[in-house]
Coordinates of C-alpha atoms in Angstrom, one line a residue:
X895 CA -36.4 -34.5 -38.9
X896 CA -33.1 -34.8 -40.8
X897 CA -31.6 -32.1 -38.6
X898 CA -32.7 -33.9 -35.4
X899 CA -31.2 -37.2 -36.7
X900 CA -27.9 -35.5 -37.4
X901 CA -27.8 -34.0 -33.9
X902 CA -28.5 -37.4 -32.3
X903 CA -25.8 -39.0 -34.4
X904 CA -23.3 -36.3 -33.3
X905 CA -24.2 -36.8 -29.7
X906 CA -23.7 -40.6 -30.0
X907 CA -20.4 -40.1 -31.7
X908 CA -19.2 -37.8 -29.0
X909 CA -20.2 -40.3 -26.3
X910 CA -18.4 -43.2 -28.0
X911 CA -15.3 -41.1 -28.4
X912 CA -15.4 -40.0 -24.8
X913 CA -15.6 -43.6 -23.4
X914 CA -13.0 -44.8 -25.9
X915 CA -10.6 -42.0 -24.7
X916 CA -11.2 -43.0 -21.1
X917 CA -10.5 -46.7 -21.9
X918 CA -7.3 -45.9 -23.7
X919 CA -6.2 -43.4 -21.1
X920 CA -6.6 -46.0 -18.3
X921 CA -4.4 -48.4 -20.2
X922 CA -1.6 -46.0 -20.6
X923 CA 1.5 -45.8 -18.3
X924 CA 1.7 -43.2 -15.6
X925 CA 4.1 -40.3 -16.2
X926 CA 7.4 -40.5 -14.3
X927 CA 7.7 -36.7 -14.1
X928 CA 7.8 -35.1 -10.6
X929 CA 7.3 -31.6 -9.4
X930 CA 10.9 -31.5 -8.3
X931 CA 11.9 -31.9 -12.0
X932 CA 10.5 -28.4 -12.8
X933 CA 13.2 -25.8 -13.4
X934 CA 12.8 -23.0 -10.8
X935 CA 13.7 -19.6 -12.3
X936 CA 15.6 -17.0 -10.2
X937 CA 13.0 -14.5 -9.0
X938 CA 15.0 -11.5 -10.1
X939 CA 15.3 -12.9 -13.6
X940 CA 11.6 -13.6 -13.7
X941 CA 10.7 -10.1 -12.5
X942 CA 13.1 -8.4 -15.0
X943 CA 11.6 -10.4 -17.8
X944 CA 8.1 -9.4 -16.7
X945 CA 9.1 -5.8 -16.4
X946 CA 10.3 -5.8 -20.0
X947 CA 7.0 -6.9 -21.4
X948 CA 5.9 -4.2 -23.8
X949 CA 2.6 -2.5 -23.0
X950 CA 0.1 -2.7 -25.8
X951 CA -2.5 -0.2 -26.8
X952 CA -0.5 2.7 -25.4
X953 CA -2.5 5.3 -27.4
X954 CA -5.8 4.0 -26.2
X955 CA -4.6 3.8 -22.6
X956 CA -3.3 7.4 -22.8
X957 CA -6.6 8.6 -24.1
X958 CA -8.4 6.7 -21.3
X959 CA -6.2 8.5 -18.7
X960 CA -7.0 11.8 -20.3
X961 CA -10.7 11.0 -19.9
X962 CA -10.2 10.3 -16.2
X963 CA -8.4 13.6 -15.7
X964 CA -11.5 15.5 -16.9
X965 CA -13.3 13.9 -14.0
X966 CA -11.0 15.3 -11.3
X967 CA -13.1 18.4 -10.6
X968 CA -16.2 16.1 -10.1
X969 CA -14.2 13.9 -7.7
X970 CA -13.1 16.9 -5.7
X971 CA -16.7 18.1 -5.5
X972 CA -17.8 14.7 -4.2
X973 CA -15.1 14.7 -1.5
X974 CA -16.3 18.2 -0.4
X975 CA -19.8 16.8 -0.1
X976 CA -18.6 14.2 2.3
X977 CA -18.4 11.1 0.1
X978 CA -15.6 8.6 0.0
X979 CA -14.2 7.7 -3.5
X980 CA -13.7 4.0 -4.2
X981 CA -11.7 3.2 -7.4
X982 CA -12.0 -0.2 -8.9
X983 CA -11.2 -1.9 -12.2
X984 CA -8.5 -3.9 -13.9
X985 CA -5.0 -2.5 -13.5
X986 CA -3.0 -0.6 -10.9
X987 CA -4.8 2.6 -9.7
X988 CA -1.8 3.8 -7.8
X989 CA -0.5 6.3 -10.4
X990 CA -4.0 7.5 -11.2
X991 CA -4.9 8.3 -7.6
X992 CA -1.5 9.9 -6.9
X993 CA -1.9 12.1 -10.0
X994 CA -5.4 13.1 -8.9
X995 CA -4.1 14.0 -5.4
X996 CA -1.1 16.0 -6.7
X997 CA -3.1 17.8 -9.4
X998 CA -6.5 18.5 -7.6
X999 CA -6.0 18.2 -3.9
X1000 CA -3.3 20.8 -3.5
X1001 CA -5.5 22.8 -1.2
X1002 CA -5.7 20.0 1.3
X1003 CA -3.3 17.9 3.3
X1004 CA -3.0 14.3 2.0
X1005 CA -1.8 11.3 3.9
X1006 CA -1.1 8.0 2.0
X1007 CA -1.6 4.5 3.3
X1008 CA 0.0 1.7 1.2
X1009 CA -2.4 -1.2 2.0
X1010 CA -0.4 -3.5 -0.3
X1011 CA 2.4 -3.7 2.2
X1012 CA 2.8 -6.8 4.4
X1013 CA 2.0 -4.8 7.5
X1014 CA 0.4 -1.5 8.3
X1015 CA 0.3 0.2 11.7
X1016 CA -3.1 1.9 11.8
X1017 CA -2.4 3.3 15.3
X1018 CA 0.6 5.2 13.9
X1019 CA -1.5 6.4 11.0
X1020 CA -4.2 7.8 13.3
X1021 CA -1.5 9.5 15.5
X1022 CA 0.0 11.2 12.4
X1023 CA -3.5 12.3 11.2
X1024 CA -4.4 13.7 14.7
X1025 CA -1.1 15.6 15.0
X1026 CA -1.5 17.0 11.4
X1027 CA -5.1 18.1 12.1
X1028 CA -4.1 19.7 15.3
X1029 CA -1.5 21.8 13.5
X1030 CA -3.9 22.8 10.8
X1031 CA -6.6 23.9 13.3
X1032 CA -4.0 25.8 15.3
X1033 CA -2.8 27.7 12.2
X1034 CA -6.4 28.5 11.2
X1035 CA -7.1 29.9 14.7
X1036 CA -4.0 32.0 14.7
X1037 CA -4.8 33.5 11.3
X1038 CA -8.3 34.3 12.4
X1039 CA -7.1 35.9 15.7
X1040 CA -8.8 33.2 17.8
X1041 CA -7.0 31.9 20.9
X1042 CA -5.4 28.6 20.3
X1043 CA -6.1 25.6 22.6
X1044 CA -3.5 24.0 24.7
X1045 CA -1.1 21.7 22.8
X1046 CA -2.7 18.3 22.2
X1047 CA -0.7 15.2 23.2
X1048 CA -1.8 12.1 21.3
X1049 CA 0.7 9.2 21.7
X1050 CA -0.7 8.2 25.1
X1051 CA -4.3 8.3 23.9
X1052 CA -6.4 5.4 22.8
X1053 CA -7.7 4.8 19.3
X1054 CA -11.2 5.8 20.4
X1055 CA -9.9 9.2 21.8
X1056 CA -8.0 9.9 18.6
X1057 CA -11.0 9.1 16.4
X1058 CA -13.2 11.4 18.6
X1059 CA -10.7 14.2 18.1
X1060 CA -10.7 13.6 14.3
X1061 CA -14.5 13.8 14.3
X1062 CA -15.1 16.7 16.7
X1063 CA -18.6 17.6 15.7
X1064 CA -18.3 20.8 17.9
X1065 CA -15.5 22.2 15.7
X1066 CA -16.2 25.4 13.9
X1067 CA -13.7 24.5 11.1
X1068 CA -16.1 22.3 9.2
X1069 CA -14.3 22.8 5.9
X1070 CA -10.9 21.8 7.3
X1071 CA -10.3 18.1 6.4
X1072 CA -7.5 15.8 5.5
X1073 CA -7.6 13.5 2.5
X1074 CA -6.5 9.9 3.3
X1075 CA -5.4 7.9 0.2
X1076 CA -5.5 4.2 0.8
X1077 CA -3.9 2.2 -2.0
X1078 CA -5.5 -1.3 -1.9
X1079 CA -7.8 -0.9 1.1
X1080 CA -8.4 -4.6 0.5
X1081 CA -4.7 -5.4 0.9
X1082 CA -3.5 -8.4 3.1
X1083 CA -2.6 -6.3 6.1
X1084 CA -6.0 -4.5 6.1
X1085 CA -8.4 -7.4 5.4
X1086 CA -9.1 -8.3 9.0
X1087 CA -12.4 -7.1 10.5
X1088 CA -10.7 -4.9 13.2
X1089 CA -8.7 -3.0 10.6
X1090 CA -11.7 -2.4 8.4
X1091 CA -13.8 -1.3 11.3
X1092 CA -11.1 1.2 12.3
X1093 CA -10.9 2.5 8.7
X1094 CA -14.7 2.8 8.5
X1095 CA -14.8 4.8 11.7
X1096 CA -12.0 7.0 10.4
X1097 CA -13.9 7.6 7.2
X1098 CA -16.9 8.8 9.1
X1099 CA -14.9 11.5 10.9
X1100 CA -15.9 15.0 10.0
X1101 CA -12.3 16.1 9.3
X1102 CA -11.4 13.1 7.1
X1103 CA -12.1 12.2 3.5
X1104 CA -11.1 8.8 2.0
X1105 CA -9.9 8.0 -1.5
X1106 CA -9.2 4.3 -1.9
X1107 CA -8.7 1.5 -4.4
X1108 CA -9.6 -2.2 -4.4
X1109 CA -8.4 -5.0 -6.6
X1110 CA -9.6 -8.2 -5.0
X1111 CA -12.7 -9.6 -6.5
X1112 CA -14.2 -10.3 -3.1
X1113 CA -13.3 -6.9 -1.6
X1114 CA -17.0 -5.7 -1.1
X1115 CA -17.5 -8.7 1.3
X1116 CA -15.2 -6.9 3.8
X1117 CA -18.0 -4.4 4.6
X1118 CA -21.6 -4.5 5.8
X1119 CA -24.4 -2.2 4.8
X1120 CA -23.7 0.3 7.5
X1121 CA -20.0 0.6 6.6
X1122 CA -20.7 1.0 2.9
X1123 CA -23.5 3.5 3.0
X1124 CA -23.0 5.3 6.3
X1125 CA -19.4 5.2 7.4
X1126 CA -17.3 5.0 4.2
X1127 CA -20.2 6.5 2.2
X1128 CA -18.7 5.2 -1.0
X1129 CA -19.1 6.5 -4.5
X1130 CA -17.9 3.7 -6.7
X1131 CA -15.8 4.7 -9.8
X1132 CA -15.0 2.2 -12.4
X1133 CA -11.5 3.3 -13.6
X1134 CA -9.7 0.4 -15.3
X1135 CA -6.1 1.6 -16.1
X1136 CA -4.7 -1.7 -17.5
X1137 CA -1.4 -0.7 -15.8
X1138 CA 0.9 -3.4 -14.4
X1139 CA 1.0 -3.9 -10.6
X1140 CA 4.8 -3.2 -10.5
X1141 CA 4.9 -1.8 -7.0
X1142 CA 2.1 -3.7 -5.4
X1143 CA 3.4 -7.0 -6.8
X1144 CA 6.8 -6.7 -5.3
X1145 CA 5.5 -8.1 -2.0
X1146 CA 4.0 -11.2 -3.5
X1147 CA 6.1 -14.2 -4.5
X1148 CA 6.1 -15.2 -8.1
X1149 CA 5.0 -18.6 -9.3
X1150 CA 8.0 -20.8 -10.3
X1151 CA 10.5 -18.4 -8.8
X1152 CA 13.0 -18.7 -6.0
X1153 CA 14.3 -15.9 -3.9
X1154 CA 17.9 -14.6 -4.0
X1155 CA 20.2 -12.1 -2.3
X1156 CA 19.9 -9.8 -5.2
X1157 CA 16.1 -10.0 -5.2
X1158 CA 15.9 -9.4 -1.5
X1159 CA 18.0 -6.2 -1.9
X1160 CA 16.0 -5.2 -4.9
X1161 CA 12.7 -5.5 -3.0
X1162 CA 14.1 -3.4 -0.2
X1163 CA 15.5 -0.8 -2.6
X1164 CA 12.1 -0.4 -4.3
X1165 CA 10.5 0.2 -0.9
X1166 CA 13.2 2.8 0.1
X1167 CA 12.9 4.6 -3.2
X1168 CA 9.3 5.4 -2.3
X1169 CA 10.4 7.2 0.8
X1170 CA 12.0 10.7 1.1
X1171 CA 15.7 11.3 0.3
X1172 CA 16.4 12.1 4.0
X1173 CA 14.8 8.8 5.1
X1174 CA 16.9 7.0 2.6
X1175 CA 20.1 8.7 3.9
X1176 CA 19.2 7.8 7.5
X1177 CA 18.7 4.2 6.4
X1178 CA 22.2 4.3 4.7
X1179 CA 23.8 5.4 8.0
X1180 CA 22.2 2.5 9.8
X1181 CA 23.3 0.0 7.0
X1182 CA 26.9 1.3 6.9
X1183 CA 27.1 1.0 10.7
X1184 CA 25.7 -2.6 10.6
X1185 CA 28.2 -3.6 8.0
X1186 CA 31.1 -2.2 10.0
X1187 CA 29.9 -3.6 13.3
X1188 CA 28.7 -7.1 12.3
X1189 CA 29.0 -8.5 15.9
X1190 CA 26.9 -5.8 17.5
X1191 CA 23.3 -6.2 18.4
X1192 CA 22.5 -3.2 16.2
X1193 CA 23.0 0.6 16.2
X1194 CA 21.8 2.4 19.3
X1195 CA 18.9 4.8 18.5
X1196 CA 20.7 7.7 20.2
X1197 CA 23.8 7.1 18.0
X1198 CA 21.7 7.1 14.8
X1199 CA 20.1 10.3 15.9
X1200 CA 23.4 12.0 16.5
X1201 CA 24.9 10.8 13.2
X1202 CA 21.8 11.8 11.2
X1203 CA 21.6 15.2 12.9
X1204 CA 25.3 16.0 12.2
X1205 CA 24.6 15.4 8.5
X1206 CA 21.4 17.4 8.6
X1207 CA 19.2 14.5 7.6
X1208 CA 17.0 15.1 10.6
X1209 CA 16.2 18.2 12.7
X1210 CA 14.8 16.6 15.8
X1211 CA 14.1 13.3 17.5
X1212 CA 10.5 13.5 16.3
X1213 CA 11.7 13.6 12.7
X1214 CA 13.9 10.5 13.2
X1215 CA 11.0 8.7 14.9
X1216 CA 8.9 9.4 11.9
X1217 CA 11.5 7.8 9.6
X1218 CA 11.9 4.8 12.0
X1219 CA 8.1 4.3 12.0
X1220 CA 8.2 4.1 8.2
X1221 CA 11.1 1.6 8.3
X1222 CA 9.3 -0.6 10.8
X1223 CA 6.0 -0.5 8.9
X1224 CA 7.9 -1.7 5.8
X1225 CA 9.7 -4.3 7.9
X1226 CA 13.0 -2.8 6.9
X1227 CA 14.2 -2.4 10.5
X1228 CA 13.7 -4.3 13.8
X1229 CA 14.4 -3.1 17.3
X1230 CA 16.0 -5.0 20.3
X1231 CA 17.7 -4.2 23.6
X1232 CA 21.4 -4.8 24.0
X1233 CA 23.1 -5.9 27.2
X1234 CA 23.2 -2.3 28.5
X1235 CA 19.5 -1.9 28.0
X1236 CA 19.9 0.5 25.0
X1237 CA 17.3 0.3 22.2
X1238 CA 19.2 -0.9 19.1
X1239 CA 18.2 -0.9 15.5
X1240 CA 18.9 -3.8 13.2
X1241 CA 18.3 -4.3 9.5
X1242 CA 17.1 -8.0 9.0
X1243 CA 19.2 -8.6 5.9
X1244 CA 22.4 -10.6 5.3
X1245 CA 25.6 -8.7 4.8
X1246 CA 25.6 -9.6 1.1
X1247 CA 22.1 -8.4 0.7
X1248 CA 22.9 -5.2 2.6
X1249 CA 25.9 -4.4 0.4
X1250 CA 23.8 -5.0 -2.7
X1251 CA 21.1 -2.7 -1.3
X1252 CA 23.5 0.1 -0.8
X1253 CA 24.8 -0.3 -4.4
X1254 CA 21.2 -0.2 -5.7
X1255 CA 20.4 3.0 -3.6
X1256 CA 23.6 4.7 -4.8
X1257 CA 22.9 4.1 -8.5

């Protein structure tokens, strides 16, 4: 009984204190502080500070990564059996998945989709996959002495036609497939139902295997039962890495930060550094032209091709188009027609940001 009395007394004391605090709070003056009084930090300074935060538990994380590496053979076996691998857990999975691909998927062609980018052109991805598969099948038929089919032309085909080719249930090369790595399949550019339906249909193609990661807590809500169990055919792997989202976070504004010329250039530099050296060199040619011709509508595509070919950065128009597609997907380059009707390429950055970008790339 004594314990019960003590509990009731504590509850009464809490209630009195609560209403007393409300009464005193109501009598106090309102604060004169405003949101505009908050000091806004430069975004570059904020990101640099964040990047200098020391990682803790490095030994434990290294041991955890070692444990994941022992699972690589199992993951390869699951892919061969027709499953899709879905990696989830706290921390960036980008480095882990890329290490898995470079270490254990060397016998297969791998195509990477960066779903964390602001925009992703799935039609271009499907075209690249179809052309790659066509080349793989052609090489196999030549090595086996079989007659090769006529050259496939994909750009004019619809998405349905391309997906049908990638599936091709009549193909004799059942063990020939392409691994598609999708970093952040739940990324902002891929969250719409149409994109997810396209990816699900792609995953169900006989010549395609998917390895993907998710980070959003509501990512599973993107899919219905058929997509999960029949099309993607996911095997869920809990692989927390506790790694910072250094690359993925570049495209998201930081709280209490304001943009700057230096930060805009830094963001573009990080994107370009993820591309091939030849792609970076082609971009430099375009940037240098834009700085020397500030009044032009942009650099004509034909001129860029000629300049890039002279310096051996591209070997054909197809190669240049591949680089340009990457630039456009990353929103680094925009196209427009000049007064003569020529297609011109323009980098949507100020001259100061463009000069800073070239300095960052040359470091």
